[in-house]
XYZ file of C-alpha atoms in Angstrom:
479
model
C 165.340 86.564 4.430
C 161.157 86.911 3.151
C 158.882 89.520 4.578
C 156.702 86.577 6.360
C 159.786 84.846 7.746
C 160.350 88.342 9.441
C 157.194 87.917 11.221
C 156.334 84.597 11.956
C 158.865 83.505 14.147
C 157.698 85.215 17.385
C 159.108 84.306 20.538
C 157.053 81.511 22.104
C 156.996 80.654 25.796
C 159.386 77.836 25.656
C 161.717 80.577 24.017
C 161.287 83.122 26.837
C 161.927 80.787 29.365
C 164.996 79.464 27.772
C 166.397 83.255 27.305
C 165.420 83.845 30.764
C 166.983 80.936 32.407
C 170.164 81.424 30.277
C 170.333 85.235 30.134
C 169.229 86.250 33.684
C 166.866 88.885 31.963
C 163.343 89.196 31.188
C 161.587 90.706 28.157
C 160.089 94.160 28.934
C 156.518 93.722 26.905
C 153.090 93.100 28.439
C 150.811 90.766 27.088
C 148.589 93.589 25.670
C 151.581 94.992 23.832
C 152.502 91.826 22.275
C 149.057 90.848 20.895
C 148.621 94.584 19.731
C 151.938 94.077 17.901
C 151.071 90.824 16.233
C 147.391 92.215 15.112
C 148.961 95.417 13.755
C 151.081 92.958 11.415
C 148.221 90.807 10.420
C 146.469 93.889 9.511
C 149.599 94.988 7.165
C 149.642 91.669 5.731
C 146.276 91.422 4.513
C 145.172 89.235 7.008
C 143.030 91.239 9.426
C 140.335 89.201 11.818
C 137.361 90.753 9.882
C 137.979 89.301 6.474
C 135.229 87.045 5.619
C 135.041 85.242 2.148
C 131.073 83.693 3.025
C 130.377 87.577 3.379
C 132.096 88.846 1.022
C 134.083 90.934 3.172
C 137.605 91.480 1.822
C 140.685 93.891 2.795
C 141.956 96.690 0.363
C 145.293 96.818 2.612
C 144.819 100.188 2.924
C 146.859 100.320 6.349
C 149.715 99.014 4.073
C 149.233 102.093 1.461
C 149.057 104.704 4.560
C 152.691 103.444 5.555
C 153.541 103.532 2.127
C 152.711 106.654 1.823
C 154.435 107.910 4.890
C 157.759 106.125 4.235
C 157.638 107.843 0.547
C 157.366 111.238 2.251
C 159.549 110.939 5.232
C 162.458 109.349 2.686
C 161.438 111.763 -0.055
C 164.848 113.235 -1.842
C 166.630 112.038 1.582
C 170.408 112.765 1.436
C 172.997 111.885 4.099
C 176.612 113.000 3.751
C 179.682 112.780 5.979
C 182.466 114.973 7.223
C 185.585 113.662 8.944
C 188.704 111.259 8.130
C 186.274 108.626 8.335
C 183.659 110.226 6.089
C 184.238 108.544 2.821
C 184.305 105.018 4.292
C 181.055 106.055 5.840
C 179.170 107.655 2.849
C 180.093 104.695 0.869
C 178.879 102.098 3.438
C 175.731 104.028 3.903
C 175.015 104.478 -0.163
C 175.242 100.741 -0.535
C 174.041 99.479 2.967
C 171.151 101.725 3.784
C 170.092 103.954 1.050
C 168.533 101.402 -1.487
C 166.560 100.075 1.290
C 165.455 102.864 3.671
C 162.008 103.394 2.183
C 161.222 100.059 2.966
C 162.564 99.735 6.420
C 160.625 103.033 7.475
C 157.552 101.373 5.825
C 157.920 98.472 8.631
C 158.545 100.845 11.069
C 155.346 102.793 10.454
C 153.355 99.429 10.547
C 154.695 97.529 13.749
C 155.927 100.576 15.696
C 159.403 99.535 16.058
C 161.781 98.139 14.351
C 165.920 97.329 14.855
C 168.655 98.239 12.046
C 171.590 96.220 13.101
C 174.890 96.113 11.251
C 176.251 92.670 10.001
C 179.358 93.617 8.862
C 178.863 94.992 5.136
C 175.208 95.229 5.549
C 172.651 95.913 7.416
C 169.914 93.472 8.967
C 166.095 94.517 9.836
C 164.730 93.146 12.662
C 161.297 93.065 13.242
C 159.277 92.979 16.714
C 158.773 88.948 16.078
C 162.743 88.293 16.695
C 163.979 91.106 19.553
C 162.943 91.739 22.834
C 164.028 94.911 24.640
C 165.359 93.584 27.889
C 166.719 96.568 29.683
C 165.850 100.622 29.700
C 167.347 103.340 31.768
C 165.938 106.038 33.491
C 165.011 108.097 30.745
C 163.423 105.279 28.964
C 166.266 104.564 26.453
C 167.145 101.061 25.475
C 170.138 99.391 27.022
C 169.366 95.584 26.394
C 168.311 93.556 23.966
C 167.823 90.101 22.733
C 167.560 89.117 19.244
C 166.601 85.271 18.057
C 167.603 83.889 14.566
C 166.697 80.730 13.302
C 167.116 78.472 10.116
C 166.576 74.944 8.965
C 168.947 72.493 7.869
C 167.759 68.913 7.027
C 165.443 67.747 9.705
C 166.960 70.013 12.421
C 166.034 73.602 13.444
C 168.860 75.675 14.839
C 168.147 78.849 16.880
C 170.520 81.653 18.081
C 169.883 83.851 20.887
C 172.152 86.960 21.086
C 171.684 89.299 23.724
C 173.653 93.186 23.885
C 173.828 94.591 27.420
C 175.766 96.866 29.170
C 177.790 95.520 32.155
C 179.748 97.090 34.948
C 183.038 95.222 36.856
C 185.561 96.488 39.329
C 189.029 96.715 37.180
C 191.965 96.862 39.703
C 195.052 98.873 38.345
C 198.431 97.082 39.254
C 200.443 100.728 39.814
C 198.351 102.006 42.219
C 196.298 98.467 43.392
C 193.169 101.205 43.309
C 189.758 99.671 42.029
C 187.338 101.560 39.723
C 184.182 100.686 38.560
C 184.380 99.984 33.928
C 181.290 99.712 32.093
C 181.822 97.410 29.043
C 179.580 96.451 25.901
C 178.675 92.649 26.327
C 177.128 90.599 23.911
C 176.580 86.803 24.183
C 175.490 84.207 21.693
C 173.930 81.094 22.471
C 173.143 78.371 19.952
C 170.245 75.426 20.303
C 169.138 72.667 17.840
C 165.879 70.894 17.708
C 163.577 68.557 15.119
C 160.384 70.591 16.288
C 159.825 73.928 14.872
C 157.920 74.793 17.827
C 160.549 74.141 20.395
C 164.126 75.630 21.042
C 165.348 72.587 21.493
C 169.011 71.588 23.387
C 171.955 73.735 23.477
C 174.698 72.822 20.910
C 178.362 74.811 20.288
C 178.393 77.592 17.962
C 180.982 75.712 16.081
C 178.422 73.286 15.000
C 176.189 75.642 13.192
C 176.526 78.318 10.721
C 177.511 80.945 13.466
C 180.508 79.250 14.125
C 182.858 82.840 13.417
C 180.782 84.136 16.775
C 182.258 83.634 20.252
C 179.971 82.736 22.896
C 181.007 86.195 25.140
C 182.257 89.187 23.834
C 183.268 92.674 25.759
C 183.739 95.723 23.427
C 185.174 98.628 23.797
C 186.465 101.394 21.015
C 189.748 100.883 19.638
C 190.847 104.181 21.435
C 189.950 102.469 25.061
C 186.895 104.406 25.449
C 183.717 102.863 26.505
C 180.885 102.178 24.165
C 178.003 104.824 25.313
C 175.060 103.814 22.917
C 173.610 100.257 21.817
C 175.423 98.484 18.587
C 172.334 99.026 16.668
C 169.512 101.683 15.447
C 165.943 101.575 16.741
C 163.568 103.169 14.630
C 160.048 103.736 16.765
C 156.958 105.649 15.975
C 157.130 108.796 17.933
C 153.358 108.853 18.882
C 152.644 107.908 22.753
C 152.145 104.327 23.832
C 148.569 104.364 25.396
C 148.375 100.449 25.736
C 151.367 100.138 27.787
C 152.681 103.511 29.468
C 156.145 102.288 30.481
C 156.828 100.137 27.324
C 159.591 101.282 25.240
C 158.289 100.248 22.392
C 156.464 102.397 19.767
C 152.573 102.190 18.670
C 151.777 101.718 14.685
C 150.974 104.665 12.683
C 147.486 103.140 12.252
C 146.883 102.021 15.821
C 144.289 104.424 16.194
C 142.236 103.665 13.138
C 142.210 99.936 13.322
C 138.174 100.276 13.425
C 138.048 102.508 10.904
C 140.047 100.237 8.567
C 137.877 97.747 8.885
C 134.703 99.810 8.267
C 136.466 100.982 5.201
C 136.984 97.221 4.004
C 133.426 96.716 4.639
C 132.001 99.436 2.996
C 134.608 99.227 0.082
C 133.658 95.651 -0.024
C 129.793 96.403 -0.008
C 130.860 98.907 -2.729
C 132.503 96.929 -5.224
C 130.014 94.148 -4.805
C 127.042 96.389 -5.490
C 128.936 97.405 -8.763
C 129.737 93.497 -9.590
C 126.016 92.920 -8.933
C 124.506 95.838 -10.760
C 123.550 94.722 -14.048
C 119.738 94.804 -14.634
C 117.701 91.409 -14.726
C 115.428 89.970 -17.473
C 112.578 87.613 -16.707
C 110.899 85.797 -19.420
C 107.972 83.577 -19.638
C 107.857 80.200 -20.877
C 105.548 81.290 -23.804
C 107.876 83.915 -25.290
C 110.714 80.927 -25.221
C 108.748 78.484 -27.560
C 110.167 78.030 -31.176
C 107.793 79.740 -33.895
C 104.959 77.762 -35.053
C 105.225 75.344 -32.313
C 102.864 74.852 -29.331
C 105.627 73.078 -27.343
C 108.380 75.149 -25.139
C 111.948 75.246 -26.259
C 114.527 72.742 -24.710
C 115.106 73.603 -20.947
C 118.746 73.565 -21.900
C 118.050 76.644 -24.506
C 121.014 78.859 -24.016
C 120.262 82.496 -22.870
C 122.171 85.514 -22.080
C 123.444 85.646 -18.281
C 121.236 88.531 -17.731
C 117.679 86.433 -18.709
C 116.130 84.367 -16.622
C 113.683 82.027 -17.786
C 109.936 82.130 -15.442
C 108.785 78.712 -15.709
C 104.792 78.024 -15.145
C 103.832 81.748 -15.936
C 100.124 81.414 -17.122
C 100.343 85.278 -18.539
C 101.013 85.255 -22.498
C 104.060 86.797 -23.417
C 105.107 87.362 -19.958
C 108.183 89.622 -19.398
C 109.703 91.709 -17.122
C 112.786 93.829 -16.582
C 114.286 94.877 -12.971
C 116.409 97.785 -12.623
C 119.272 97.589 -10.248
C 120.229 101.199 -10.122
C 123.790 102.138 -8.388
C 123.961 103.837 -5.371
C 127.672 105.215 -6.358
C 127.586 108.439 -4.978
C 126.128 107.520 -1.461
C 128.930 105.003 -1.101
C 131.410 107.259 -2.019
C 130.564 109.736 0.374
C 131.020 107.211 3.389
C 133.894 105.761 1.830
C 135.632 109.255 1.524
C 134.348 110.182 5.253
C 136.042 106.668 6.371
C 139.396 107.860 4.561
C 139.148 111.463 6.149
C 138.609 109.603 9.781
C 141.728 107.145 9.129
C 144.073 110.039 7.625
C 143.397 112.461 10.515
C 143.657 109.374 13.207
C 146.971 108.637 11.465
C 148.370 112.240 11.847
C 147.513 113.544 7.918
C 145.366 116.332 7.253
C 141.760 116.166 6.492
C 141.335 115.235 2.910
C 144.790 113.896 2.177
C 143.403 110.456 1.178
C 140.000 110.616 -1.233
C 138.117 108.363 -3.391
C 137.772 109.675 -6.772
C 134.838 108.329 -8.919
C 136.822 108.699 -12.151
C 140.803 107.874 -11.069
C 139.850 105.526 -7.845
C 141.751 105.413 -4.732
C 144.044 108.527 -4.460
C 146.936 108.375 -1.785
C 149.103 111.060 -3.032
C 147.142 114.435 -3.072
C 149.258 117.226 -3.099
C 150.526 118.780 0.418
C 149.460 122.377 0.316
C 151.594 124.746 2.368
C 148.634 125.223 5.030
C 148.438 121.495 5.732
C 150.710 121.358 8.899
C 149.305 118.376 10.484
C 150.617 116.339 7.965
C 153.834 118.312 7.947
C 154.211 117.971 11.386
C 153.662 114.310 11.093
C 156.474 113.734 8.566
C 158.897 115.905 10.523
C 158.260 113.973 13.757
C 158.903 110.541 11.899
C 161.931 112.133 10.584
C 163.506 112.977 13.856
C 162.935 109.451 14.826
C 164.454 108.344 11.965
C 167.446 110.554 12.165
C 168.052 109.604 15.756
C 167.861 105.512 14.733
C 170.180 106.122 11.379
C 173.133 108.085 14.236
C 172.872 104.888 16.400
C 172.998 103.159 13.267
C 176.593 105.076 11.731
C 177.586 104.621 15.493
C 177.785 101.030 15.690
C 178.721 100.527 12.134
C 181.665 102.864 13.106
C 182.474 100.696 16.187
C 182.362 97.452 14.098
C 184.644 99.308 11.407
C 187.539 99.803 14.482
C 187.079 96.141 15.596
C 187.325 94.456 12.339
C 189.777 96.831 10.515
C 187.487 97.670 7.951
C 188.398 101.334 7.804
C 191.455 103.421 9.615
C 190.941 104.975 12.845
C 188.741 108.332 12.331
C 186.035 110.322 13.309
C 182.837 111.250 10.952
C 179.974 113.816 11.085
C 176.532 113.118 9.106
C 174.492 115.576 7.638
C 170.855 115.327 6.898
C 169.043 116.765 3.992
C 165.412 115.811 3.539
C 163.093 116.964 0.337
C 160.722 119.405 1.091
C 157.097 117.381 1.095
C 155.201 120.555 -0.078
C 157.237 121.011 -3.088
C 155.141 121.244 -6.384
C 157.671 120.636 -9.701
C 155.237 121.877 -12.311
C 154.134 124.830 -10.026
C 157.721 125.748 -9.433
C 158.745 125.104 -13.298
C 155.969 127.906 -14.204
C 157.626 130.403 -11.652
C 160.712 130.038 -12.758
C 159.471 130.455 -16.321
C 157.871 133.948 -15.525
C 161.446 134.694 -14.091
C 162.802 133.820 -17.247
C 160.250 135.646 -19.457
C 160.600 138.661 -16.901
C 164.296 139.163 -17.189
C 165.191 137.856 -13.710
C 167.076 134.730 -14.606
C 169.013 133.816 -17.297
C 167.051 131.441 -19.670
C 170.215 128.688 -19.229
C 169.454 128.684 -15.345
C 165.685 127.279 -16.567
C 167.531 124.812 -18.467
C 169.816 123.702 -16.094
C 167.032 123.282 -13.023
C 164.205 121.796 -15.145
C 165.521 120.301 -18.189
C 168.233 118.513 -16.927
C 171.143 120.207 -19.395
C 175.071 120.930 -18.086
C 175.665 124.502 -17.032
C 177.880 124.779 -19.959
C 175.467 123.596 -22.721
C 172.639 125.631 -21.204
C 174.768 128.642 -21.714
C 175.640 127.610 -25.015
C 171.982 127.189 -26.074
C 171.464 130.731 -24.226
C 174.052 132.106 -26.202
C 172.731 131.419 -29.655
C 169.191 132.270 -29.080
C 170.693 135.668 -27.934
C 172.652 136.032 -31.358
C 169.505 134.801 -33.429
C 167.512 137.415 -31.570
C 169.827 139.895 -32.232
C 170.415 139.182 -36.127
C 166.575 139.581 -36.455
C 166.562 143.021 -34.573
C 168.534 144.178 -37.035
C 167.307 142.386 -40.005
C 169.702 140.061 -40.831
C 169.080 136.860 -42.194
């Protein structure tokens, strides 16, 4: 599914009304929160409402740059390994279905505030807020109910599937004792609809008449060992910053939600900056007498071809009229203003001051080296990594449950272990430090070759021994 397809199928009122009637649950989202999420999606996608072609105001999509850089740092050198007798299956599935897409998913999460990662068998579906609704939360604010929307077009008809996940409790009577006990189970409900109008959900249709024919209308799930399912069968990745639009909302806030005004000002400032460069060429004004052909008293033809920076001034009375108009650039002043906005945006997004800058020689820079004392940036990345870890734990749990239900792997346990790269790491500095260790005799040369030059330990040691032998030969005067 394309990116724009993921964000344009927002629930309209008719969809919400039908979902409430069918499932008896209402979405937990305020109108203000819904409007904000749509706004963030437009800004990230390069369609902010302040773009104005008539006034030459364009967007440089810096919101996307911030989300992309954050996703890069969050997933830097990330590794997930699994122990347990189901560890091999989970590791293989994770390496093929999750890790190749993780950086992109994190970027979407940073942009929209909340995304859902949902197992689909062998892979994972990413669901944006345009296609899911939270329907229930527990007393701790944890999501315990969610509804998903999926659509496709075939011929002249639109097919829609509403899929609701929830926990339900029922009384179960045991035949031997005759006693009743409350049992909580996981319920998945699927309903399909058909319409010849994209804006309408249409009328109910049997699942067997759609591409979702393999699904059941209602499925209650427990683990294969009889234990209750204790987590939703998907992972929710939400930004850790507090929601100041709706204090009780289960939705996260976009990473750039506090910097929208500054992003607008940046686009205006950058548009003016580039527009000034485009229009900065000096202009030369020439009187008509200077355009006369040699030896003749008449003017040259009006269609005489002049350089684009030369303008003809008709009707001038002065002989040999000429004027040069210089248009000096105010690049330094513009750059100071733009860097002020970049610093303000970075700070409001959680970065240390000066992380994002505009350099006159190299242009926009979005990966300024993180120094060890840039605690604000480090804390931002740590908080988002913690949120990602929680999401992945729930995603792995869901896949393990489905592996039981559909016999993807033998029944077993697994324990995930996470390894994240150090965002303060600088390879060139590390390389110089290790070379000092070598020259000072603190570590052997072969270790340097393995760490920085990609040699195997065996080959590196062989090179080290050869160098040692050559050095000893020269020491004793051997040729």
